[in-house]
Amino acid sequence: MPGLRREEVALLAGISPEYYLRLEQGRDHRPSDQVLDSIARALQLDADASAHLRELAHPRPGPRRSARPERVSTGVQDLIDAWTTTPTHVHGRHLDVLPLRALRARSRRRRPRLVTLIGELSLGSERFRTLRARHDIRHRTSGAIRLVPPQVGALDLRYEKFTIPGTGQVLVTHHAEPGSTSDERLHLLGSLAETSRRSAR
């Protein structure tokens, strides 16, 4: 809720401001479902944002994995290589962008660090608290974006996200409206990239 102070959230949720501060800073890792539901009601969160709050508070333990780096499969890599005018990347299990060929996965312990960072930003920035209070969390699978590569200028693109089954990875593609200026610039950018690859061989 924009403009709501920490003390007001705590009062509406029926908990002490000190306890709410510990939760916000990630110093209390075991809030009850009742407390989480009270905070969600105080902040007037919708179902998606409430579920996200519970996930932050009680992350599901993932399967134990080896220390091997996370990789994009050969099949997905070949598919991406064939799309010369479709900017594409892959999100890993931890939402980091995977370099195509090899990568180093981020540690699962980054989540507590993220919670601590959010707490520090909340304490130090009224602007951050206001933006964070919006809680407009959505699992978007498509949308619009503007990119400005210096080689060709602004590109107005649509993006689509596709889950890669069994990997926890997400393939993100970008495309322009056929026949648009952005479509022409995207093809030019593809040609420039291909020329650069050939000259590098």
Tab-separated table of C-alpha atoms in Angstrom:
chain	number	residue	atom	x	y	z
A	1	MET	CA	0.000	0.000	0.000
A	2	PRO	CA	1.804	3.179	-1.155
A	3	GLY	CA	2.827	5.541	1.648
A	4	LEU	CA	2.101	3.105	4.501
A	5	ARG	CA	4.752	3.298	7.206
A	6	ARG	CA	6.327	0.231	8.796
A	7	GLU	CA	4.632	0.966	12.131
A	8	GLU	CA	1.237	1.201	10.406
A	9	VAL	CA	1.726	-2.113	8.636
A	10	ALA	CA	2.680	-3.748	11.931
A	11	LEU	CA	-0.381	-2.270	13.674
A	12	LEU	CA	-2.752	-3.452	10.923
A	13	ALA	CA	-1.161	-6.908	10.983
A	14	GLY	CA	-1.388	-7.147	14.780
A	15	ILE	CA	2.351	-7.565	15.350
A	16	SER	CA	4.996	-5.367	16.941
A	17	PRO	CA	7.007	-2.948	14.799
A	18	GLU	CA	10.197	-4.587	16.089
A	19	TYR	CA	9.060	-8.029	14.921
A	20	TYR	CA	7.981	-6.635	11.545
A	21	LEU	CA	11.409	-5.007	11.182
A	22	ARG	CA	13.116	-8.349	11.905
A	23	LEU	CA	10.970	-10.001	9.237
A	24	GLU	CA	11.696	-7.248	6.724
A	25	GLN	CA	15.434	-7.527	7.321
A	26	GLY	CA	15.393	-11.322	7.062
A	27	ARG	CA	16.492	-11.781	10.706
A	28	ASP	CA	13.490	-13.964	11.540
A	29	HIS	CA	13.294	-16.923	9.159
A	30	ARG	CA	10.248	-18.710	10.594
A	31	PRO	CA	7.163	-16.462	10.530
A	32	SER	CA	3.940	-18.425	10.935
A	33	ASP	CA	1.337	-18.652	8.186
A	34	GLN	CA	-0.987	-16.654	10.428
A	35	VAL	CA	1.512	-13.780	10.628
A	36	LEU	CA	2.089	-13.893	6.865
A	37	ASP	CA	-1.658	-13.833	6.192
A	38	SER	CA	-2.048	-10.862	8.547
A	39	ILE	CA	0.718	-8.943	6.754
A	40	ALA	CA	-0.802	-9.806	3.371
A	41	ARG	CA	-4.174	-8.447	4.503
A	42	ALA	CA	-2.569	-5.314	5.970
A	43	LEU	CA	-0.830	-4.629	2.660
A	44	GLN	CA	-3.959	-5.560	0.676
A	45	LEU	CA	-2.022	-8.091	-1.398
A	46	ASP	CA	-3.777	-10.028	-4.125
A	47	ALA	CA	-3.477	-13.814	-4.454
A	48	ASP	CA	-0.290	-13.718	-6.578
A	49	ALA	CA	1.513	-11.297	-4.274
A	50	SER	CA	0.392	-13.231	-1.168
A	51	ALA	CA	1.749	-16.457	-2.648
A	52	HIS	CA	5.017	-14.682	-3.448
A	53	LEU	CA	5.253	-13.462	0.161
A	54	ARG	CA	4.832	-17.027	1.446
A	55	GLU	CA	7.455	-18.302	-1.006
A	56	LEU	CA	9.938	-15.684	0.229
A	57	ALA	CA	9.256	-16.630	3.832
A	58	HIS	CA	9.168	-20.413	3.314
A	59	PRO	CA	11.168	-21.280	0.173
A	60	ARG	CA	10.743	-24.879	-0.876
A	61	PRO	CA	13.956	-26.841	-0.547
A	62	GLY	CA	15.121	-27.807	-3.992
A	63	PRO	CA	16.677	-31.134	-4.865
A	64	ARG	CA	20.336	-31.465	-3.983
A	65	ARG	CA	22.413	-30.765	-7.042
A	66	SER	CA	26.012	-31.310	-7.884
A	67	ALA	CA	28.460	-28.438	-8.145
A	68	ARG	CA	28.432	-28.753	-11.938
A	69	PRO	CA	27.515	-25.511	-13.696
A	70	GLU	CA	24.021	-25.206	-15.129
A	71	ARG	CA	24.000	-25.521	-18.920
A	72	VAL	CA	21.727	-24.860	-21.856
A	73	SER	CA	21.015	-28.121	-23.688
A	74	THR	CA	22.518	-28.717	-27.121
A	75	GLY	CA	19.053	-28.835	-28.689
A	76	VAL	CA	18.025	-25.465	-27.254
A	77	GLN	CA	21.417	-24.023	-28.218
A	78	ASP	CA	20.995	-25.206	-31.841
A	79	LEU	CA	17.506	-23.715	-31.935
A	80	ILE	CA	18.760	-20.348	-30.703
A	81	ASP	CA	21.670	-20.384	-33.159
A	82	ALA	CA	19.198	-20.801	-36.025
A	83	TRP	CA	17.183	-17.724	-35.025
A	84	THR	CA	19.358	-15.031	-36.566
A	85	THR	CA	16.727	-12.274	-36.223
A	86	THR	CA	15.156	-13.361	-32.930
A	87	PRO	CA	16.995	-12.040	-29.862
A	88	THR	CA	16.836	-14.861	-27.320
A	89	HIS	CA	18.220	-15.752	-23.925
A	90	VAL	CA	17.621	-18.402	-21.271
A	91	HIS	CA	16.868	-17.828	-17.583
A	92	GLY	CA	18.349	-20.404	-15.240
A	93	ARG	CA	16.720	-21.908	-12.168
A	94	HIS	CA	17.763	-18.886	-10.095
A	95	LEU	CA	16.522	-16.327	-12.664
A	96	ASP	CA	20.055	-15.482	-13.787
A	97	VAL	CA	20.646	-15.156	-17.522
A	98	LEU	CA	22.606	-18.155	-18.725
A	99	PRO	CA	25.511	-17.569	-21.083
A	100	LEU	CA	24.912	-19.793	-24.109
A	101	ARG	CA	27.440	-22.711	-24.017
A	102	ALA	CA	28.521	-22.736	-20.342
A	103	LEU	CA	27.696	-20.934	-17.126
A	104	ARG	CA	28.207	-20.889	-13.385
A	105	ALA	CA	24.966	-21.181	-11.432
A	106	ARG	CA	24.436	-18.852	-8.523
A	107	SER	CA	24.352	-20.342	-5.068
A	108	ARG	CA	20.988	-21.074	-3.517
A	109	ARG	CA	22.191	-19.068	-0.549
A	110	ARG	CA	21.645	-15.875	-2.539
A	111	ARG	CA	18.028	-15.772	-1.327
A	112	PRO	CA	18.944	-14.801	2.292
A	113	ARG	CA	21.315	-12.189	0.871
A	114	LEU	CA	18.456	-10.853	-1.237
A	115	VAL	CA	16.206	-10.620	1.815
A	116	THR	CA	18.938	-8.766	3.710
A	117	LEU	CA	19.435	-6.358	0.803
A	118	ILE	CA	15.690	-5.649	0.632
A	119	GLY	CA	15.719	-4.899	4.354
A	120	GLU	CA	18.643	-2.499	4.020
A	121	LEU	CA	17.051	-0.695	1.075
A	122	SER	CA	13.733	-0.493	2.925
A	123	LEU	CA	15.453	1.130	5.902
A	124	GLY	CA	17.451	3.613	3.871
A	125	SER	CA	15.082	4.676	1.098
A	126	GLU	CA	11.541	6.023	1.321
A	127	ARG	CA	11.311	5.763	-2.473
A	128	PHE	CA	12.208	2.052	-2.355
A	129	ARG	CA	9.608	1.413	0.371
A	130	THR	CA	6.945	3.160	-1.711
A	131	LEU	CA	7.773	1.202	-4.875
A	132	ARG	CA	8.011	-2.078	-2.991
A	133	ALA	CA	4.670	-1.467	-1.286
A	134	ARG	CA	2.909	-1.636	-4.652
A	135	HIS	CA	3.407	-5.425	-4.680
A	136	ASP	CA	2.481	-5.597	-8.362
A	137	ILE	CA	4.043	-9.045	-8.718
A	138	ARG	CA	2.884	-11.025	-11.746
A	139	HIS	CA	4.260	-14.043	-13.493
A	140	ARG	CA	4.391	-12.454	-16.931
A	141	THR	CA	4.812	-14.738	-19.910
A	142	SER	CA	4.571	-12.035	-22.571
A	143	GLY	CA	4.814	-8.284	-22.899
A	144	ALA	CA	6.492	-5.342	-24.627
A	145	ILE	CA	9.995	-3.946	-24.273
A	146	ARG	CA	12.139	-1.282	-25.925
A	147	LEU	CA	15.802	-2.013	-26.596
A	148	VAL	CA	18.273	0.530	-27.986
A	149	PRO	CA	21.306	-1.204	-29.526
A	150	PRO	CA	23.751	1.483	-30.708
A	151	GLN	CA	24.235	-0.200	-34.105
A	152	VAL	CA	20.650	0.308	-35.337
A	153	GLY	CA	18.720	2.453	-32.860
A	154	ALA	CA	15.519	1.826	-30.915
A	155	LEU	CA	13.675	-1.492	-31.251
A	156	ASP	CA	10.096	-1.879	-30.026
A	157	LEU	CA	9.692	-5.591	-29.419
A	158	ARG	CA	7.331	-8.140	-27.922
A	159	TYR	CA	8.680	-10.905	-25.713
A	160	GLU	CA	7.389	-14.415	-25.061
A	161	LYS	CA	8.569	-16.803	-22.320
A	162	PHE	CA	8.561	-20.584	-22.680
A	163	THR	CA	9.310	-23.036	-19.874
A	164	ILE	CA	11.828	-25.726	-20.863
A	165	PRO	CA	10.353	-28.886	-19.296
A	166	GLY	CA	12.403	-30.688	-16.677
A	167	THR	CA	15.101	-28.009	-16.365
A	168	GLY	CA	13.653	-25.113	-14.386
A	169	GLN	CA	14.893	-22.913	-17.264
A	170	VAL	CA	12.893	-20.400	-19.289
A	171	LEU	CA	13.502	-19.510	-22.949
A	172	VAL	CA	12.807	-15.822	-23.619
A	173	THR	CA	12.370	-14.679	-27.229
A	174	HIS	CA	11.880	-11.188	-28.670
A	175	HIS	CA	10.222	-10.284	-31.958
A	176	ALA	CA	9.047	-7.194	-33.817
A	177	GLU	CA	5.798	-6.534	-35.645
A	178	PRO	CA	6.312	-7.805	-39.233
A	179	GLY	CA	7.028	-4.980	-41.668
A	180	SER	CA	7.627	-2.416	-38.928
A	181	THR	CA	10.694	-0.183	-38.610
A	182	SER	CA	11.772	-2.296	-35.648
A	183	ASP	CA	11.462	-5.431	-37.797
A	184	GLU	CA	13.730	-3.906	-40.456
A	185	ARG	CA	16.261	-2.813	-37.836
A	186	LEU	CA	16.178	-6.243	-36.229
A	187	HIS	CA	17.041	-7.892	-39.574
A	188	LEU	CA	19.834	-5.353	-40.075
A	189	LEU	CA	21.171	-6.120	-36.605
A	190	GLY	CA	21.118	-9.846	-37.435
A	191	SER	CA	23.070	-9.198	-40.629
A	192	LEU	CA	25.650	-7.120	-38.782
A	193	ALA	CA	26.068	-9.847	-36.161
A	194	GLU	CA	26.532	-12.532	-38.817
A	195	THR	CA	29.119	-10.403	-40.634
A	196	SER	CA	30.975	-9.890	-37.358
A	197	ARG	CA	30.965	-13.656	-36.658
A	198	ARG	CA	32.339	-14.462	-40.116
A	199	SER	CA	35.119	-11.899	-39.862
A	200	ALA	CA	36.119	-13.291	-36.476
A	201	ARG	CA	36.706	-16.800	-37.882
